[in-house]
CSV table of C-alpha atoms in Angstrom, one decimal:
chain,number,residue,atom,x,y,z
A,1,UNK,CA,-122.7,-24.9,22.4
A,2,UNK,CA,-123.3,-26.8,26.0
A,3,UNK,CA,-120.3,-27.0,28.3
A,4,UNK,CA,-118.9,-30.0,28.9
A,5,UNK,CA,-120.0,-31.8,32.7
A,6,UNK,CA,-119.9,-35.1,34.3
A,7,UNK,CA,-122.5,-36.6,35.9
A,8,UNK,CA,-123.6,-40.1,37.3
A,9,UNK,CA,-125.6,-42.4,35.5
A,10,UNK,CA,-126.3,-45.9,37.0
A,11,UNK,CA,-129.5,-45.2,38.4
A,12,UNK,CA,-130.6,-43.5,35.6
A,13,UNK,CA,-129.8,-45.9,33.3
A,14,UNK,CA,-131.5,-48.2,35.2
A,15,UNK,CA,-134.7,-46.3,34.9
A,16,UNK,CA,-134.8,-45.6,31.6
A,17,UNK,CA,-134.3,-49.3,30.6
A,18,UNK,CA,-136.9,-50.5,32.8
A,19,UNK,CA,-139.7,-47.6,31.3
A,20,UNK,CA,-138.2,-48.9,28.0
A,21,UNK,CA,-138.8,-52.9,28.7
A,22,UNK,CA,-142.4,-51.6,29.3
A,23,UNK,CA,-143.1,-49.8,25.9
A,24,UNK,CA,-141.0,-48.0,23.7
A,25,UNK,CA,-142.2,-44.4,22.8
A,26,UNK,CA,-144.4,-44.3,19.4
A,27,UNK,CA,-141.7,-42.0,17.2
A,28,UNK,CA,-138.6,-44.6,18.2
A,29,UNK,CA,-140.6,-48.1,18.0
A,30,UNK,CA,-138.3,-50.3,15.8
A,31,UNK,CA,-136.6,-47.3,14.9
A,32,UNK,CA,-132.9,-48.6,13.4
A,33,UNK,CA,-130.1,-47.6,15.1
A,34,UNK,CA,-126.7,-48.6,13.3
A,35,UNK,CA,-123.8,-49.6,15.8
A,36,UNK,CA,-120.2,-49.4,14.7
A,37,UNK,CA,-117.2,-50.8,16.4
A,38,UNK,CA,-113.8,-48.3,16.8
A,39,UNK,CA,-110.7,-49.4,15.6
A,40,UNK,CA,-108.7,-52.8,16.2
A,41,UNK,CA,-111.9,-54.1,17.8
A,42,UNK,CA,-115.2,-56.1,17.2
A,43,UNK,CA,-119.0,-55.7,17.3
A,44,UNK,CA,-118.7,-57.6,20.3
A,45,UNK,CA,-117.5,-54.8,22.4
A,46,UNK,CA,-120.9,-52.9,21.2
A,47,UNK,CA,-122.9,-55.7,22.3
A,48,UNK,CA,-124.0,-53.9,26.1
A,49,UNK,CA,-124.7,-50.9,24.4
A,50,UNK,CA,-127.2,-52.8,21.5
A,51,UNK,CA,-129.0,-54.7,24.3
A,52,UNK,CA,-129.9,-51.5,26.6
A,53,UNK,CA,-131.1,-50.5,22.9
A,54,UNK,CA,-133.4,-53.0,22.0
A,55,UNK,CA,-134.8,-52.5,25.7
A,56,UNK,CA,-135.4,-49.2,24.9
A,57,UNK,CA,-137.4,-49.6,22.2
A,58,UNK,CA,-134.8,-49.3,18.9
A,59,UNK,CA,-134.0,-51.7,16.7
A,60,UNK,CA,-129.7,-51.7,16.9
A,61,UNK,CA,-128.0,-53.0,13.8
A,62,UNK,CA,-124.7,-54.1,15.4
A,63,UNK,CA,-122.3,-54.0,12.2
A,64,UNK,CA,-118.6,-55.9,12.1
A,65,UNK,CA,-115.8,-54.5,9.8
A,66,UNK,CA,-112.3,-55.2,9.4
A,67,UNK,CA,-111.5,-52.2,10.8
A,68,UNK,CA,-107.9,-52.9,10.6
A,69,UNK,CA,-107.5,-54.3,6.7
A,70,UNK,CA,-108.4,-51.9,4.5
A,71,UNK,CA,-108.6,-47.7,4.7
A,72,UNK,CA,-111.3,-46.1,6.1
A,73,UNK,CA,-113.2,-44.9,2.4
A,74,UNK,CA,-113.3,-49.1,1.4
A,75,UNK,CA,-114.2,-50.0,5.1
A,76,UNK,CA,-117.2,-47.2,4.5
A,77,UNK,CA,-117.9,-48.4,1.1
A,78,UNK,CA,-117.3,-51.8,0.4
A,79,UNK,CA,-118.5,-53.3,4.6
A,80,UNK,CA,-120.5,-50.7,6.2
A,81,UNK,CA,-123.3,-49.4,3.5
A,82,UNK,CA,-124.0,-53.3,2.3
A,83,UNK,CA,-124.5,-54.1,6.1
A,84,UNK,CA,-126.4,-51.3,7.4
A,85,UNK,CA,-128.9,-51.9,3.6
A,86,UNK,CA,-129.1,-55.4,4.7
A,87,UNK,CA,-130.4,-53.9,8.7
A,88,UNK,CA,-132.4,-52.0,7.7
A,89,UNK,CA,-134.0,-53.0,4.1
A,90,UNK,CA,-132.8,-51.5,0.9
A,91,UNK,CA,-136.2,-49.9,0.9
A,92,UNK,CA,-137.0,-48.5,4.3
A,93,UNK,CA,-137.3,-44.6,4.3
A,94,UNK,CA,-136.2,-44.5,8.1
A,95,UNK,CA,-133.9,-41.9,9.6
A,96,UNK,CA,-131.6,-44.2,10.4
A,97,UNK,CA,-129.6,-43.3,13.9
A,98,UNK,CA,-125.9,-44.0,14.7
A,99,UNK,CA,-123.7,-45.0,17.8
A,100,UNK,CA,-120.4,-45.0,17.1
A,101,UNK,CA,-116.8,-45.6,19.4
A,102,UNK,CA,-113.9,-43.7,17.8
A,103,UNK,CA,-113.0,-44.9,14.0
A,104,UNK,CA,-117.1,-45.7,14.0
A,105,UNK,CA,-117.7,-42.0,14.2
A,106,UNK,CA,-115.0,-41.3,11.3
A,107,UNK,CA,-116.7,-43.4,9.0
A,108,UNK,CA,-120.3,-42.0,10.3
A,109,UNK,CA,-118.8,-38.4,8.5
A,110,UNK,CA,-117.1,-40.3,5.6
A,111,UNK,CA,-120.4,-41.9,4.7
A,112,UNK,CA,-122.3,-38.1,5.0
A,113,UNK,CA,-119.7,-36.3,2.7
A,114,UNK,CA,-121.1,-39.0,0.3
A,115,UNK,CA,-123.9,-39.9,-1.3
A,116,UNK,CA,-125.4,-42.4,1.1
A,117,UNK,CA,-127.9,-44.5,-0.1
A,118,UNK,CA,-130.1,-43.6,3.4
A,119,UNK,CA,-131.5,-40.8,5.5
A,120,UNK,CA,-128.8,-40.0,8.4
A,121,UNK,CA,-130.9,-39.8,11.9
A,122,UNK,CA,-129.2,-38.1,15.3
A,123,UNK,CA,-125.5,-39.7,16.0
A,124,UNK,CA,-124.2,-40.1,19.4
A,125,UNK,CA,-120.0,-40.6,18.8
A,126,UNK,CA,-118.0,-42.2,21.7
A,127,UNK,CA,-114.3,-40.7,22.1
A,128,UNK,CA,-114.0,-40.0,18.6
A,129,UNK,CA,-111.2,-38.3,16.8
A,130,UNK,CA,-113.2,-35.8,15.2
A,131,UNK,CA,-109.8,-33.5,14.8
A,132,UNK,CA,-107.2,-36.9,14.5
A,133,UNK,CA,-105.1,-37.9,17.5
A,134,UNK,CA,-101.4,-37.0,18.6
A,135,UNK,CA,-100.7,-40.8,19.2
A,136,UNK,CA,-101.1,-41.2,15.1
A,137,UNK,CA,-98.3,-37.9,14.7
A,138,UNK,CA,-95.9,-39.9,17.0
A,139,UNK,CA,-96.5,-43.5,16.4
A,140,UNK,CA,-97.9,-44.1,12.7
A,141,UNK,CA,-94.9,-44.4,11.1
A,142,UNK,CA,-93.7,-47.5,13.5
A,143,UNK,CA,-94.3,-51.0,12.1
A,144,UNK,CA,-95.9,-52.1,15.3
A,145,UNK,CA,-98.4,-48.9,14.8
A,146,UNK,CA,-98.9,-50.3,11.3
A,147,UNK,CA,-99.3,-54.1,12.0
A,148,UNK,CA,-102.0,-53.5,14.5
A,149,UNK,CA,-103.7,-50.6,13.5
A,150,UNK,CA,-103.5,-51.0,9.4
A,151,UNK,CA,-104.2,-48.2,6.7
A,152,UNK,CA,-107.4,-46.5,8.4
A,153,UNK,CA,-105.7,-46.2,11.5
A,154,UNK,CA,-102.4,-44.3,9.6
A,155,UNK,CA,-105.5,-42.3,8.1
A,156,UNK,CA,-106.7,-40.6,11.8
A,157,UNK,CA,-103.4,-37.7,12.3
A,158,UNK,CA,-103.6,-34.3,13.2
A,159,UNK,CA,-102.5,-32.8,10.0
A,160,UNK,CA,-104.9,-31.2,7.4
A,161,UNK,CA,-104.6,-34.1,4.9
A,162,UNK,CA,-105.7,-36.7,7.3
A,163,UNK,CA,-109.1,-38.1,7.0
A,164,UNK,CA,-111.0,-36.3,10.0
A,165,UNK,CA,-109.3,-33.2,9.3
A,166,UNK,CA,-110.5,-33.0,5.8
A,167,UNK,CA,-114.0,-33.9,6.0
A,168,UNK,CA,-114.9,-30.3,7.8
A,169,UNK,CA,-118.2,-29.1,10.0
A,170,UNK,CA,-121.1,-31.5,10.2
A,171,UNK,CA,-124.5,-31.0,9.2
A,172,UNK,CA,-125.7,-34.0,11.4
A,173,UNK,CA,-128.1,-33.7,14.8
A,174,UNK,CA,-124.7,-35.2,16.6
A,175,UNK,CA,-123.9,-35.5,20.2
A,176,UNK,CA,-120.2,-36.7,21.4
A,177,UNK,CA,-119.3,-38.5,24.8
A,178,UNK,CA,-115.9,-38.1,25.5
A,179,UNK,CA,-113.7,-39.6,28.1
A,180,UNK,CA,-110.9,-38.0,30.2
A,181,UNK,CA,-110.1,-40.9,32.5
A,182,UNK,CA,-106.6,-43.0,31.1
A,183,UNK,CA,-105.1,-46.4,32.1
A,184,UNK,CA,-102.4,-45.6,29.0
A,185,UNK,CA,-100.2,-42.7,31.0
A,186,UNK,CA,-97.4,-43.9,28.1
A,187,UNK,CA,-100.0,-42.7,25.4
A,188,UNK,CA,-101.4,-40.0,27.4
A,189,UNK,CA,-98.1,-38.6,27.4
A,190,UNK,CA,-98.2,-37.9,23.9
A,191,UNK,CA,-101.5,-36.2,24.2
A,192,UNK,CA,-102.2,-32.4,25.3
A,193,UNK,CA,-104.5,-31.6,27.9
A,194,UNK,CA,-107.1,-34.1,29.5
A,195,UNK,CA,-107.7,-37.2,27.5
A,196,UNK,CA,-109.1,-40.7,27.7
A,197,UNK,CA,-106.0,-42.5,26.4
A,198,UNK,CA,-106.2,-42.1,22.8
A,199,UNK,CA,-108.1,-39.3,21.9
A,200,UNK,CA,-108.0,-35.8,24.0
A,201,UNK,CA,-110.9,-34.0,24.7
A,202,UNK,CA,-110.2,-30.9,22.7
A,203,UNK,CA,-109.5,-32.7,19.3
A,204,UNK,CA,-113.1,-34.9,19.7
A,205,UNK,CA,-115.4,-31.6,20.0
A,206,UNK,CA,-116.7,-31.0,16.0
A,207,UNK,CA,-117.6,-27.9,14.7
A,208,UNK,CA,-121.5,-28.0,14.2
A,209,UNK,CA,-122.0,-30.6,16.8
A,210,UNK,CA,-125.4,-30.4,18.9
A,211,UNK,CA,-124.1,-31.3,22.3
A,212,UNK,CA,-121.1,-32.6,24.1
A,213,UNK,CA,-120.2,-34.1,27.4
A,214,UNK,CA,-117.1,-35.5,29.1
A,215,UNK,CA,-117.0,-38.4,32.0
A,216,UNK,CA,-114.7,-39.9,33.7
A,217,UNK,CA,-114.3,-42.9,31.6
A,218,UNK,CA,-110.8,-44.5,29.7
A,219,UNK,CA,-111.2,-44.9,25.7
A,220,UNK,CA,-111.3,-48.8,26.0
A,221,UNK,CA,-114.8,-48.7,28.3
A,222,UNK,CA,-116.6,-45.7,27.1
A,223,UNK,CA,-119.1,-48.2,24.9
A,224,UNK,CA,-120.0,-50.5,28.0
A,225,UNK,CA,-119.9,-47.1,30.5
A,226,UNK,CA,-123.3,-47.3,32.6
A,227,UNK,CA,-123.2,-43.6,32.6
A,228,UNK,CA,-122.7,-43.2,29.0
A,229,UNK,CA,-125.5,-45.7,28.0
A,230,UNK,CA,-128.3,-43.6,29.5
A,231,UNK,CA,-126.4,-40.6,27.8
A,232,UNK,CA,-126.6,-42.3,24.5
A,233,UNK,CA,-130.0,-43.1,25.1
A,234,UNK,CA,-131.3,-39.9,25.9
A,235,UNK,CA,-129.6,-38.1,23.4
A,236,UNK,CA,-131.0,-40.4,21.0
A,237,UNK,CA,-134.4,-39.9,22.2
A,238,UNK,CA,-134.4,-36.2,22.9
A,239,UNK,CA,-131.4,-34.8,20.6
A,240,UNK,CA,-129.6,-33.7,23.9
A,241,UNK,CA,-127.8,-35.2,26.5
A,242,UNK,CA,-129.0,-35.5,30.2
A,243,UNK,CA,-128.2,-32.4,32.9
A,244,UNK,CA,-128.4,-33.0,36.5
């Protein structure tokens, strides 16, 4: 397993968009890369991270789900498979690649304990809760927790039932980003060790992971990070993540 480091990533990000604007390489051209929100927000907030895609050379499928309605197995089901069928054809045999921002990457290992109806590609997962989160332990059972959050987000604990801690090791090519910058020191609180806010950096690491890296980014930012766009593109292109 690689250690975690930080590193800066402006400048390289811009360089790896501008060699992208001028030609994509041959084995990513068009290549689908499914995009998926984290929980209680939008595709929107993907949208920086789509466009330094599609200059890259990959072909981003930037899904929407109600991330907040419905529990994470009929958000998986019932939103995500029709959409990303509909990106990238019913009948494509592409690997198809994911970048996901917390709940995203929960559904990512939902959909591969399944039977998905496509071949899974190399996932890069943003501050996800790979082991469940102490703010779920504390909070869930509050009605605000509930109201804005809903049934998938009761679904992301620490204990063994909850929904990351049942779903085990991966067998994916994945690489995780997590942060351990906060601007929520009430929620960090609640958290052990260095976190980003919501998720600490301990409990986003998953067994059989490919590589992993931490910067100095809060939960909320990590999909619109400079930094961590050139780290999502490189690891998407290479199957690692960048070292100075």
């Amino acid at each position: 397993m690689r250690y975690p480091i930080s590193i800066p990533g402006s400048f390289l990000l811009l360089v790896i968009l501008l060699v992208g604007a001028q030609g994509a390489r041959a084995d990513q051209a068009d290549s689908p890369v499914v995009l998926l929100h984290g929980l209680a927000r939008s595709h929107h907030s993907m949208d920086d991270m789509a466009e330094a895609l599609t200059a890259a050379g990959f072909h981003p499928c930037n899904i929407d789900y109600p991330s907040t309605d419905h529990p994470i197995g009929t958000l998986a089901r019932d939103y995500v498979v029709p959409q990303i069928l509909e990106c990238v054809g019913p009948e494509s045999d592409s690997e198809v690649a994911f970048v996901t921002h917390s709940l995203g990457g929960i559904i990512v290992r939902y959909l591969n304990a399944g039977d998905a109806p496509f071949r899974f590609g190399r996932v890069v997962m943003l501050g996800p809760p790979n082991q469940g989160s102490e703010v779920v332990d504390k909070l869930g059972g509050l009605a605000p927790f509930q109201w804005i959050n809903g049934p998938a987000g009761n679904q992301l604990g620490t204990d063994s039932d909850s929904v990351p801690q049942s779903l085990g090791p991966t067998d994916l090519e994945v690489g995780i980003i997590a942060g351990h910058d906060s601007i929520n020191l009430i929620l960090s609180t609640l958290i052990p060790g260095d976190d980003d806010g919501k998720v600490s950096i301990e409990r986003a690491k998953l067994e059989g992971m490919q590589d992993f890296i931490t910067v100095p980014v809060s939960h909320p930012f990590l999909m619109t990070d400079d930094e961590v766009i050139e780290q999502t593109l490189h690891f998407l292109q290479d199957g690692e993540f960048r070292r100075p």
